PDB file of C-alpha atoms in Angstrom:
ATOM      1  CA  ARG A   4      -8.264  -1.509  21.772  1.00 78.00           C
ATOM      2  CA  LYS A   5      -5.966   1.518  21.855  1.00 80.00           C
ATOM      3  CA  LEU A   6      -5.854   1.683  18.044  1.00 85.00           C
ATOM      4  CA  ILE A   7      -9.373   1.676  17.665  1.00 88.00           C
ATOM      5  CA  SER A   8      -9.813   4.300  20.473  1.00 88.00           C
ATOM      6  CA  PHE A   9      -7.256   6.002  18.699  1.00 88.00           C
ATOM      7  CA  LEU A  10      -9.225   6.463  15.045  1.00 89.00           C
ATOM      8  CA  LEU A  11     -12.652   6.909  16.957  1.00 89.00           C
ATOM      9  CA  LEU A  12     -10.668   9.768  18.675  1.00 88.00           C
ATOM     10  CA  MET A  13      -9.354  11.170  15.444  1.00 87.00           C
ATOM     11  CA  GLN A  14     -12.481  10.706  13.459  1.00 87.00           C
ATOM     12  CA  GLU A  15     -15.080  13.673  13.307  1.00 88.00           C
ATOM     13  CA  GLU A  16     -18.403  12.721  13.633  1.00 89.00           C
ATOM     14  CA  ASP A  17     -19.160  13.690  10.257  1.00 91.00           C
ATOM     15  CA  GLY A  18     -16.624  10.637   9.177  1.00 84.00           C
ATOM     16  CA  ARG A  19     -13.551  13.206   8.271  1.00 87.00           C
ATOM     17  CA  PHE A  20     -10.187  12.293   9.774  1.00 86.00           C
ATOM     18  CA  HIS A  21      -7.713  14.538  11.455  1.00 89.00           C
ATOM     19  CA  ASN A  22      -3.898  13.280  10.704  1.00 85.00           C
ATOM     20  CA  LEU A  23      -1.747  15.416  13.450  1.00 87.00           C
ATOM     21  CA  MET A  24      -1.617  15.265  16.917  1.00 86.00           C
ATOM     22  CA  ASP A  25       0.897  16.562  19.264  1.00 89.00           C
ATOM     23  CA  TYR A  26       3.185  15.296  22.078  1.00 89.00           C
ATOM     24  CA  SER A  27       0.429  16.413  24.653  1.00 85.00           C
ATOM     25  CA  GLN A  28      -2.535  14.867  22.518  1.00 85.00           C
ATOM     26  CA  ARG A  29      -3.855  18.046  21.209  1.00 89.00           C
ATOM     27  CA  ILE A  30      -5.478  17.782  17.369  1.00 89.00           C
ATOM     28  CA  ILE A  31      -3.411  20.542  15.454  1.00 87.00           C
ATOM     29  CA  ASP A  32      -5.078  19.811  11.832  1.00 87.00           C
ATOM     30  CA  LYS A  33      -8.177  20.248  10.209  1.00 90.00           C
ATOM     31  CA  PRO A  34      -9.808  17.028   9.077  1.00 85.00           C
ATOM     32  CA  GLY A  35      -9.656  15.932   5.739  1.00 83.00           C
ATOM     33  CA  ILE A  36     -10.086  13.115   2.871  1.00 83.00           C
ATOM     34  CA  ASP A  37      -6.601  12.708   1.953  1.00 87.00           C
ATOM     35  CA  ASP A  38      -4.360   9.206   2.336  1.00 90.00           C
ATOM     36  CA  HIS A  39      -5.058   9.079   5.979  1.00 93.00           C
ATOM     37  CA  LEU A  40      -8.612   8.566   5.682  1.00 94.00           C
ATOM     38  CA  GLY A  41      -8.304   5.497   3.138  1.00 95.00           C
ATOM     39  CA  ARG A  42      -5.759   4.110   5.470  1.00 95.00           C
ATOM     40  CA  ALA A  43      -7.966   4.587   8.456  1.00 95.00           C
ATOM     41  CA  ILE A  44     -11.083   2.675   6.248  1.00 97.00           C
ATOM     42  CA  TRP A  45      -8.387  -0.187   5.321  1.00 97.00           C
ATOM     43  CA  ALA A  46      -7.508  -0.495   9.304  1.00 95.00           C
ATOM     44  CA  ALA A  47     -11.094  -0.502   9.912  1.00 96.00           C
ATOM     45  CA  GLY A  48     -11.914  -3.380   7.173  1.00 96.00           C
ATOM     46  CA  ALA A  49      -9.398  -5.427   8.371  1.00 95.00           C
ATOM     47  CA  VAL A  50     -10.191  -5.171  12.208  1.00 95.00           C
ATOM     48  CA  ILE A  51     -14.010  -6.307  10.753  1.00 96.00           C
ATOM     49  CA  ASN A  52     -12.264  -9.121   9.126  1.00 95.00           C
ATOM     50  CA  SER A  53     -10.743 -10.309  12.253  1.00 93.00           C
ATOM     51  CA  THR A  54     -11.555 -12.662  15.223  1.00 92.00           C
ATOM     52  CA  ILE A  55     -11.083  -9.674  17.738  1.00 90.00           C
ATOM     53  CA  SER A  56     -13.986  -9.044  20.154  1.00 91.00           C
ATOM     54  CA  THR A  57     -17.721  -8.113  18.941  1.00 93.00           C
ATOM     55  CA  GLY A  58     -17.323  -4.817  20.318  1.00 92.00           C
ATOM     56  CA  MET A  59     -13.937  -3.829  18.593  1.00 92.00           C
ATOM     57  CA  ARG A  60     -15.625  -5.103  15.506  1.00 93.00           C
ATOM     58  CA  ALA A  61     -18.431  -3.027  16.047  1.00 95.00           C
ATOM     59  CA  SER A  62     -16.581   0.404  16.734  1.00 95.00           C
ATOM     60  CA  ALA A  63     -14.736  -0.843  13.382  1.00 95.00           C
ATOM     61  CA  ARG A  64     -17.733  -0.750  11.451  1.00 95.00           C
ATOM     62  CA  LEU A  65     -18.834   2.671  12.762  1.00 95.00           C
ATOM     63  CA  ILE A  66     -15.400   3.833  11.780  1.00 95.00           C
ATOM     64  CA  PHE A  67     -15.727   2.485   7.879  1.00 96.00           C
ATOM     65  CA  ASP A  68     -19.436   3.256   7.474  1.00 96.00           C
ATOM     66  CA  ARG A  69     -18.761   7.237   8.931  1.00 95.00           C
ATOM     67  CA  ALA A  70     -15.779   7.478   6.691  1.00 95.00           C
ATOM     68  CA  LEU A  71     -16.918   5.315   3.344  1.00 95.00           C
ATOM     69  CA  PRO A  72     -18.770   8.619   1.957  1.00 95.00           C
ATOM     70  CA  TRP A  73     -16.424  10.812   2.022  1.00 93.00           C
ATOM     71  CA  ALA A  74     -14.006   8.527   0.411  1.00 93.00           C
ATOM     72  CA  ARG A  75     -16.207   8.592  -2.481  1.00 92.00           C
ATOM     73  CA  MET A  76     -15.423  12.046  -2.921  1.00 91.00           C
ATOM     74  CA  SER A  77     -11.463  12.007  -2.593  1.00 92.00           C
ATOM     75  CA  THR A  78      -9.259  12.686  -5.985  1.00 92.00           C
ATOM     76  CA  SER A  79      -6.451  10.965  -4.471  1.00 95.00           C
ATOM     77  CA  PRO A  80      -5.334   7.585  -6.082  1.00 96.00           C
ATOM     78  CA  ARG A  81      -3.685   6.463  -3.239  1.00 97.00           C
ATOM     79  CA  THR A  82      -7.090   6.797  -0.965  1.00 96.00           C
ATOM     80  CA  LYS A  83      -9.184   5.495  -3.654  1.00 97.00           C
ATOM     81  CA  ALA A  84      -6.395   2.511  -3.235  1.00 98.00           C
ATOM     82  CA  TYR A  85      -6.737   2.155   0.638  1.00 98.00           C
ATOM     83  CA  VAL A  86     -10.333   2.030   0.437  1.00 98.00           C
ATOM     84  CA  CYS A  87     -10.151  -0.671  -2.404  1.00 98.00           C
ATOM     85  CA  LEU A  88      -8.277  -2.967   0.224  1.00 98.00           C
ATOM     86  CA  GLY A  89     -10.561  -1.706   3.034  1.00 98.00           C
ATOM     87  CA  LEU A  90     -13.716  -2.806   1.043  1.00 98.00           C
ATOM     88  CA  HIS A  91     -11.977  -6.111   0.097  1.00 98.00           C
ATOM     89  CA  GLU A  92     -11.060  -7.097   3.868  1.00 98.00           C
ATOM     90  CA  ARG A  93     -14.506  -6.516   4.726  1.00 97.00           C
ATOM     91  CA  LEU A  94     -16.286  -8.163   1.705  1.00 97.00           C
ATOM     92  CA  LYS A  95     -14.276 -11.118   3.130  1.00 96.00           C
ATOM     93  CA  VAL A  96     -16.797 -11.484   6.173  1.00 95.00           C
ATOM     94  CA  GLU A  97     -19.745  -9.806   4.028  1.00 93.00           C
ATOM     95  CA  SER A  98     -19.485 -10.950   0.987  1.00 88.00           C
ATOM     96  CA  GLU A  99     -23.343 -10.598  -0.330  1.00 84.00           C
ATOM     97  CA  GLU A 100     -23.214  -6.790   0.545  1.00 90.00           C
ATOM     98  CA  ARG A 101     -24.356  -5.125  -2.287  1.00 94.00           C
ATOM     99  CA  ASN A 102     -23.432  -1.319  -1.085  1.00 95.00           C
ATOM    100  CA  LEU A 103     -19.492  -2.718  -0.199  1.00 97.00           C
ATOM    101  CA  ARG A 104     -19.521  -4.361  -3.916  1.00 97.00           C
ATOM    102  CA  ALA A 105     -20.863  -1.234  -5.550  1.00 97.00           C
ATOM    103  CA  ASN A 106     -18.146   0.680  -3.988  1.00 97.00           C
ATOM    104  CA  LEU A 107     -15.351  -1.299  -4.788  1.00 98.00           C
ATOM    105  CA  LYS A 108     -16.542  -1.250  -8.107  1.00 98.00           C
ATOM    106  CA  LEU A 109     -16.579   2.536  -8.134  1.00 97.00           C
ATOM    107  CA  MET A 110     -13.165   2.727  -6.710  1.00 97.00           C
ATOM    108  CA  ALA A 111     -11.321   0.126  -8.963  1.00 98.00           C
ATOM    109  CA  ASP A 112     -13.124   1.795 -12.355  1.00 98.00           C
ATOM    110  CA  SER A 113     -11.963   5.109 -11.208  1.00 98.00           C
ATOM    111  CA  LEU A 114      -7.914   3.777 -11.008  1.00 98.00           C
ATOM    112  CA  VAL A 115      -8.617   1.892 -14.504  1.00 99.00           C
ATOM    113  CA  ALA A 116      -9.708   5.529 -15.579  1.00 98.00           C
ATOM    114  CA  LEU A 117      -6.790   7.179 -13.860  1.00 98.00           C
ATOM    115  CA  TYR A 118      -4.919   4.290 -15.914  1.00 98.00           C
ATOM    116  CA  ASP A 119      -6.375   4.614 -19.583  1.00 98.00           C
ATOM    117  CA  ASN A 120      -5.973   8.860 -19.046  1.00 97.00           C
ATOM    118  CA  ASN A 121      -2.337   8.672 -18.185  1.00 97.00           C
ATOM    119  CA  ARG A 122      -0.635   5.673 -19.999  1.00 96.00           C
ATOM    120  CA  ALA A 123       1.653   5.919 -23.152  1.00 95.00           C
ATOM    121  CA  SER A 124       3.955   3.650 -24.993  1.00 91.00           C
ATOM    122  CA  ASN A 125       6.516   3.830 -22.569  1.00 94.00           C
ATOM    123  CA  TRP A 126       4.338   4.791 -19.315  1.00 98.00           C
ATOM    124  CA  GLU A 127       2.169   2.053 -17.992  1.00 98.00           C
ATOM    125  CA  TRP A 128       0.785   3.634 -14.814  1.00 98.00           C
ATOM    126  CA  PHE A 129      -1.912   5.799 -13.384  1.00 98.00           C
ATOM    127  CA  GLU A 130      -0.623   9.206 -12.847  1.00 98.00           C
ATOM    128  CA  ASN A 131       2.087  11.387 -15.000  1.00 97.00           C
ATOM    129  CA  ILE A 132       4.408  10.743 -12.010  1.00 98.00           C
ATOM    130  CA  LEU A 133       5.681   7.612  -9.743  1.00 98.00           C
ATOM    131  CA  THR A 134       6.025   8.724  -5.978  1.00 98.00           C
ATOM    132  CA  TYR A 135       5.542   6.927  -2.518  1.00 96.00           C
ATOM    133  CA  ASP A 136       3.695   3.796  -1.700  1.00 97.00           C
ATOM    134  CA  ASN A 137       3.066   2.949  -5.552  1.00 98.00           C
ATOM    135  CA  ALA A 138       2.275  -0.763  -5.750  1.00 98.00           C
ATOM    136  CA  ARG A 139      -0.734  -0.046  -3.692  1.00 98.00           C
ATOM    137  CA  LEU A 140      -2.506   1.136  -6.829  1.00 99.00           C
ATOM    138  CA  CYS A 141      -1.466  -2.220  -8.347  1.00 98.00           C
ATOM    139  CA  GLN A 142      -2.632  -4.419  -4.896  1.00 99.00           C
ATOM    140  CA  ALA A 143      -6.101  -2.178  -5.104  1.00 99.00           C
ATOM    141  CA  LEU A 144      -6.883  -3.365  -8.922  1.00 99.00           C
ATOM    142  CA  LEU A 145      -5.742  -7.143  -7.472  1.00 99.00           C
ATOM    143  CA  VAL A 146      -7.833  -7.574  -4.742  1.00 98.00           C
ATOM    144  CA  ALA A 147     -10.842  -5.960  -6.618  1.00 98.00           C
ATOM    145  CA  TYR A 148     -10.320  -8.766  -8.841  1.00 98.00           C
ATOM    146  CA  GLN A 149     -10.281 -11.234  -6.258  1.00 98.00           C
ATOM    147  CA  SER A 150     -13.865  -9.941  -4.643  1.00 97.00           C
ATOM    148  CA  LEU A 151     -15.309  -9.042  -8.098  1.00 97.00           C
ATOM    149  CA  GLY A 152     -13.732 -11.248 -10.716  1.00 96.00           C
ATOM    150  CA  GLU A 153     -13.854  -8.367 -12.976  1.00 97.00           C
ATOM    151  CA  GLN A 154     -11.149  -9.608 -15.873  1.00 98.00           C
ATOM    152  CA  THR A 155      -9.815  -5.875 -16.597  1.00 98.00           C
ATOM    153  CA  TYR A 156      -8.653  -5.323 -13.210  1.00 99.00           C
ATOM    154  CA  LEU A 157      -6.590  -7.946 -13.554  1.00 98.00           C
ATOM    155  CA  ALA A 158      -5.065  -6.885 -16.781  1.00 98.00           C
ATOM    156  CA  VAL A 159      -4.102  -3.252 -15.717  1.00 99.00           C
ATOM    157  CA  ALA A 160      -2.662  -4.782 -12.005  1.00 98.00           C
ATOM    158  CA  GLU A 161      -0.309  -6.722 -13.958  1.00 98.00           C
ATOM    159  CA  VAL A 162       0.954  -4.814 -16.696  1.00 98.00           C
ATOM    160  CA  THR A 163       1.615  -1.775 -14.150  1.00 98.00           C
ATOM    161  CA  LEU A 164       2.832  -3.747 -11.456  1.00 98.00           C
ATOM    162  CA  GLN A 165       5.585  -5.344 -14.249  1.00 97.00           C
ATOM    163  CA  PHE A 166       6.061  -1.764 -15.089  1.00 98.00           C
ATOM    164  CA  LEU A 167       6.961  -0.624 -11.372  1.00 98.00           C
ATOM    165  CA  LYS A 168       9.088  -3.613 -11.062  1.00 97.00           C
ATOM    166  CA  LYS A 169      11.383  -2.592 -14.196  1.00 97.00           C
ATOM    167  CA  THR A 170      11.321   0.787 -13.713  1.00 98.00           C
ATOM    168  CA  GLU A 171      12.618   0.783  -9.976  1.00 98.00           C
ATOM    169  CA  THR A 172      15.282  -2.175 -10.955  1.00 97.00           C
ATOM    170  CA  ILE A 173      18.765  -1.489 -11.779  1.00 97.00           C
ATOM    171  CA  GLY A 174      20.458  -4.111 -12.773  1.00 95.00           C
ATOM    172  CA  GLU A 175      19.890  -7.097 -10.387  1.00 93.00           C
ATOM    173  CA  ILE A 176      18.674  -4.950  -7.429  1.00 96.00           C
ATOM    174  CA  HIS A 177      15.776  -3.092  -6.365  1.00 98.00           C
ATOM    175  CA  ALA A 178      16.061   0.610  -6.317  1.00 98.00           C
ATOM    176  CA  PRO A 179      13.035   2.198  -5.402  1.00 98.00           C
ATOM    177  CA  ILE A 180      11.737   5.787  -6.498  1.00 98.00           C
ATOM    178  CA  GLY A 181      13.845   8.617  -4.358  1.00 97.00           C
ATOM    179  CA  ASN A 182      11.703  10.864  -2.828  1.00 96.00           C
ATOM    180  CA  HIS A 183      13.641  13.856  -3.834  1.00 96.00           C
ATOM    181  CA  GLY A 184      12.124  14.496  -6.926  1.00 96.00           C
ATOM    182  CA  TRP A 185      10.477  11.484  -7.915  1.00 98.00           C
ATOM    183  CA  TYR A 186       9.622  10.236 -11.411  1.00 98.00           C
ATOM    184  CA  VAL A 187       7.882  12.357 -13.182  1.00 98.00           C
ATOM    185  CA  LYS A 188       6.697  10.994 -16.957  1.00 96.00           C
ATOM    186  CA  GLY A 189       9.510  12.225 -19.473  1.00 94.00           C
ATOM    187  CA  GLY A 190      11.924  13.042 -17.009  1.00 96.00           C
ATOM    188  CA  THR A 191      14.759  11.490 -14.727  1.00 96.00           C
ATOM    189  CA  LYS A 192      14.030   8.970 -12.182  1.00 97.00           C
ATOM    190  CA  ALA A 193      15.110  10.453  -8.340  1.00 98.00           C
ATOM    191  CA  LEU A 194      17.262   7.415  -6.983  1.00 97.00           C
ATOM    192  CA  TYR A 195      17.718   8.837  -3.499  1.00 97.00           C
ATOM    193  CA  ASP A 196      16.158   9.206  -0.772  1.00 96.00           C
ATOM    194  CA  GLN A 197      14.785   5.580  -0.937  1.00 98.00           C
ATOM    195  CA  GLN A 198      12.191   4.462   1.886  1.00 98.00           C
ATOM    196  CA  PRO A 199      10.929   1.229   3.131  1.00 98.00           C
ATOM    197  CA  ILE A 200       7.227   1.847   2.475  1.00 97.00           C
ATOM    198  CA  GLU A 201       8.185   1.657  -1.316  1.00 98.00           C
ATOM    199  CA  PRO A 202       9.655  -1.832  -1.688  1.00 98.00           C
ATOM    200  CA  GLY A 203       7.172  -3.110   1.312  1.00 98.00           C
ATOM    201  CA  ALA A 204       4.401  -2.139  -0.899  1.00 98.00           C
ATOM    202  CA  LEU A 205       5.654  -3.884  -3.958  1.00 98.00           C
ATOM    203  CA  ILE A 206       6.087  -7.047  -1.931  1.00 98.00           C
ATOM    204  CA  GLU A 207       2.794  -6.884  -0.694  1.00 98.00           C
ATOM    205  CA  ALA A 208       1.059  -6.407  -3.949  1.00 98.00           C
ATOM    206  CA  THR A 209       3.200  -8.938  -5.818  1.00 98.00           C
ATOM    207  CA  THR A 210       2.818 -12.217  -3.210  1.00 97.00           C
ATOM    208  CA  ILE A 211      -1.057 -11.472  -4.521  1.00 97.00           C
ATOM    209  CA  ALA A 212       0.055 -11.216  -7.875  1.00 97.00           C
ATOM    210  CA  TYR A 213       2.358 -14.483  -7.715  1.00 96.00           C
ATOM    211  CA  LYS A 214      -0.795 -16.174  -5.884  1.00 95.00           C
ATOM    212  CA  LEU A 215      -3.019 -15.719  -8.700  1.00 95.00           C
ATOM    213  CA  ASN A 216      -0.238 -16.263 -11.462  1.00 90.00           C
ATOM    214  CA  GLN A 217       2.511 -18.426 -10.375  1.00 88.00           C
ATOM    215  CA  SER A 218       4.865 -16.630 -12.773  1.00 89.00           C
ATOM    216  CA  LYS A 219       8.575 -16.741 -12.006  1.00 91.00           C
ATOM    217  CA  LEU A 220       8.587 -13.107 -12.980  1.00 92.00           C
ATOM    218  CA  TYR A 221       6.910 -12.295  -9.593  1.00 95.00           C
ATOM    219  CA  GLU A 222       8.824 -14.467  -7.610  1.00 94.00           C
ATOM    220  CA  ASP A 223      11.872 -13.026  -9.057  1.00 95.00           C
ATOM    221  CA  ALA A 224      10.544  -9.653  -8.237  1.00 96.00           C
ATOM    222  CA  LEU A 225       9.705 -10.943  -4.645  1.00 97.00           C
ATOM    223  CA  ARG A 226      12.982 -11.748  -3.693  1.00 96.00           C
ATOM    224  CA  GLN A 227      14.917  -8.793  -5.707  1.00 97.00           C
ATOM    225  CA  ALA A 228      12.646  -6.703  -3.081  1.00 98.00           C
ATOM    226  CA  LEU A 229      12.929  -8.649  -0.158  1.00 98.00           C
ATOM    227  CA  GLY A 230      16.591  -8.329  -0.941  1.00 98.00           C
ATOM    228  CA  TRP A 231      16.754  -4.652  -0.782  1.00 98.00           C
ATOM    229  CA  PHE A 232      16.273  -4.558   3.163  1.00 98.00           C
ATOM    230  CA  PHE A 233      19.192  -7.004   3.658  1.00 97.00           C
ATOM    231  CA  GLY A 234      21.749  -5.300   1.680  1.00 97.00           C
ATOM    232  CA  LEU A 235      21.029  -5.983  -2.193  1.00 98.00           C
ATOM    233  CA  ASN A 236      20.840  -2.222  -2.824  1.00 97.00           C
ATOM    234  CA  THR A 237      22.570   0.596  -4.332  1.00 97.00           C
ATOM    235  CA  LYS A 238      24.684   1.307  -1.007  1.00 98.00           C
ATOM    236  CA  SER A 239      25.130  -2.395  -0.078  1.00 97.00           C
ATOM    237  CA  VAL A 240      23.693  -1.456   3.543  1.00 97.00           C
ATOM    238  CA  LYS A 241      21.570  -3.807   5.768  1.00 97.00           C
ATOM    239  CA  LEU A 242      18.037  -2.067   6.377  1.00 98.00           C
ATOM    240  CA  TYR A 243      17.055  -4.460   8.922  1.00 97.00           C
ATOM    241  CA  ASP A 244      18.491  -4.342  12.201  1.00 96.00           C
ATOM    242  CA  ASP A 245      18.989  -7.841  13.710  1.00 92.00           C
ATOM    243  CA  SER A 246      19.777  -6.860  16.966  1.00 93.00           C
ATOM    244  CA  THR A 247      16.552  -4.274  17.591  1.00 93.00           C
ATOM    245  CA  GLY A 248      14.275  -6.046  15.497  1.00 94.00           C
ATOM    246  CA  ALA A 249      13.881  -2.651  13.555  1.00 96.00           C
ATOM    247  CA  CYS A 250      13.951  -1.174   9.976  1.00 98.00           C
ATOM    248  CA  TYR A 251      15.850   1.843   9.257  1.00 97.00           C
ATOM    249  CA  ASP A 252      14.074   4.700   7.512  1.00 96.00           C
ATOM    250  CA  GLY A 253      15.773   4.742   4.431  1.00 96.00           C
ATOM    251  CA  ILE A 254      18.957   5.047   2.267  1.00 98.00           C
ATOM    252  CA  ASN A 255      20.296   8.438   0.976  1.00 97.00           C
ATOM    253  CA  PRO A 256      23.081   9.419  -1.183  1.00 96.00           C
ATOM    254  CA  LYS A 257      25.543   8.883   1.962  1.00 95.00           C
ATOM    255  CA  GLY A 258      24.292   5.804   3.106  1.00 95.00           C
ATOM    256  CA  LEU A 259      21.844   4.574   5.644  1.00 95.00           C
ATOM    257  CA  ASN A 260      19.256   7.036   7.346  1.00 96.00           C
ATOM    258  CA  LYS A 261      19.699   5.399  11.169  1.00 93.00           C
ATOM    259  CA  ASN A 262      16.286   6.608  12.174  1.00 94.00           C
ATOM    260  CA  GLN A 263      14.022   3.624  13.050  1.00 96.00           C
ATOM    261  CA  GLY A 264      10.257   4.642  12.380  1.00 94.00           C
ATOM    262  CA  ALA A 265       7.401   2.634  12.980  1.00 94.00           C
ATOM    263  CA  GLU A 266       6.184   3.460   9.338  1.00 94.00           C
ATOM    264  CA  SER A 267       9.422   1.525   8.584  1.00 97.00           C
ATOM    265  CA  THR A 268       9.378  -1.202  10.840  1.00 97.00           C
ATOM    266  CA  LEU A 269       5.753  -2.161   9.983  1.00 96.00           C
ATOM    267  CA  ALA A 270       7.015  -1.813   6.223  1.00 97.00           C
ATOM    268  CA  PHE A 271       9.518  -4.236   6.508  1.00 97.00           C
ATOM    269  CA  LEU A 272       7.187  -6.890   9.142  1.00 97.00           C
ATOM    270  CA  LEU A 273       4.560  -6.717   6.953  1.00 96.00           C
ATOM    271  CA  ALA A 274       6.552  -7.355   3.945  1.00 97.00           C
ATOM    272  CA  ALA A 275       8.525 -10.156   5.531  1.00 96.00           C
ATOM    273  CA  GLU A 276       5.035 -11.958   6.626  1.00 96.00           C
ATOM    274  CA  ALA A 277       3.524 -11.592   3.035  1.00 96.00           C
ATOM    275  CA  PHE A 278       7.047 -12.941   1.664  1.00 95.00           C
ATOM    276  CA  VAL A 279       7.082 -16.056   3.963  1.00 94.00           C
ATOM    277  CA  ASN A 280       3.590 -16.977   3.367  1.00 92.00           C
ATOM    278  CA  SER A 281       3.815 -17.094  -0.549  1.00 90.00           C
ATOM    279  CA  PHE A 282       6.279 -20.022  -0.412  1.00 82.00           C
ATOM    280  CA  SER A 283       6.970 -23.565   1.027  1.00 71.00           C
ATOM    281  CA  GLN A 284       9.472 -24.120   3.610  1.00 70.00           C
ATOM    282  CA  GLU A 285      11.406 -25.619   0.598  1.00 69.00           C
ATOM    283  CA  GLN A 286      11.200 -22.429  -1.452  1.00 77.00           C
ATOM    284  CA  LEU A 287      12.300 -20.148   1.433  1.00 65.00           C
TER     285      LEU A 287
END
């Protein structure tokens, strides 16, 4: 209830969202249509596809419906991806809703077009740069395939997911793209700082691919990415904190970033849940 109330507070009546609030609960930015709008739609879709009270689900539909027209105007690939994830969640309970299906097709087709415009012989990606939360783009096409059955979505999702996994592997360990420079096509991949959001997204996307295609490639990718949280990384440091149940904020050139932010902890918990649900007890 508090989270739905917060989204309603941050959303303008026209559907756009604010992204920043200070400690006195004062909104300190102008409304926009970037990543935060897409994530809000994703969250609202998850609430709609839940057993929470009817009133809360009605509020989530209001949030979703007001924001969706703005999402169509966004040029951000990640916003499009988050919206795909939200539409997929809502379609689980409103599977015949033609407007939802049309919007999902619009967003997914846009991601495929980005892939077609940016791909090269050694670059199977949607943009000319790899930055953060990259696997969400692959995940968006995987769920679009699940909802709509379009084979192109599955094909592009698999080739880009495999490219991402290969790019973020050094030897036998997962090495996420660092945020100090990212990885521009034709350039050098930044190794640090590595953030939990990246392996977390990779795990969540790969669990869907693994469900669709029981390939050992995906199983290995899942185990490798989860291992990053438990010390199988470039600094051999453990990101998951047994004493608190939280996750440290990342790996920098000196070792562990000892902050334990909500985004990092959520990234780990969601990834761990997706991982556990992908295997039988004997496989874990």
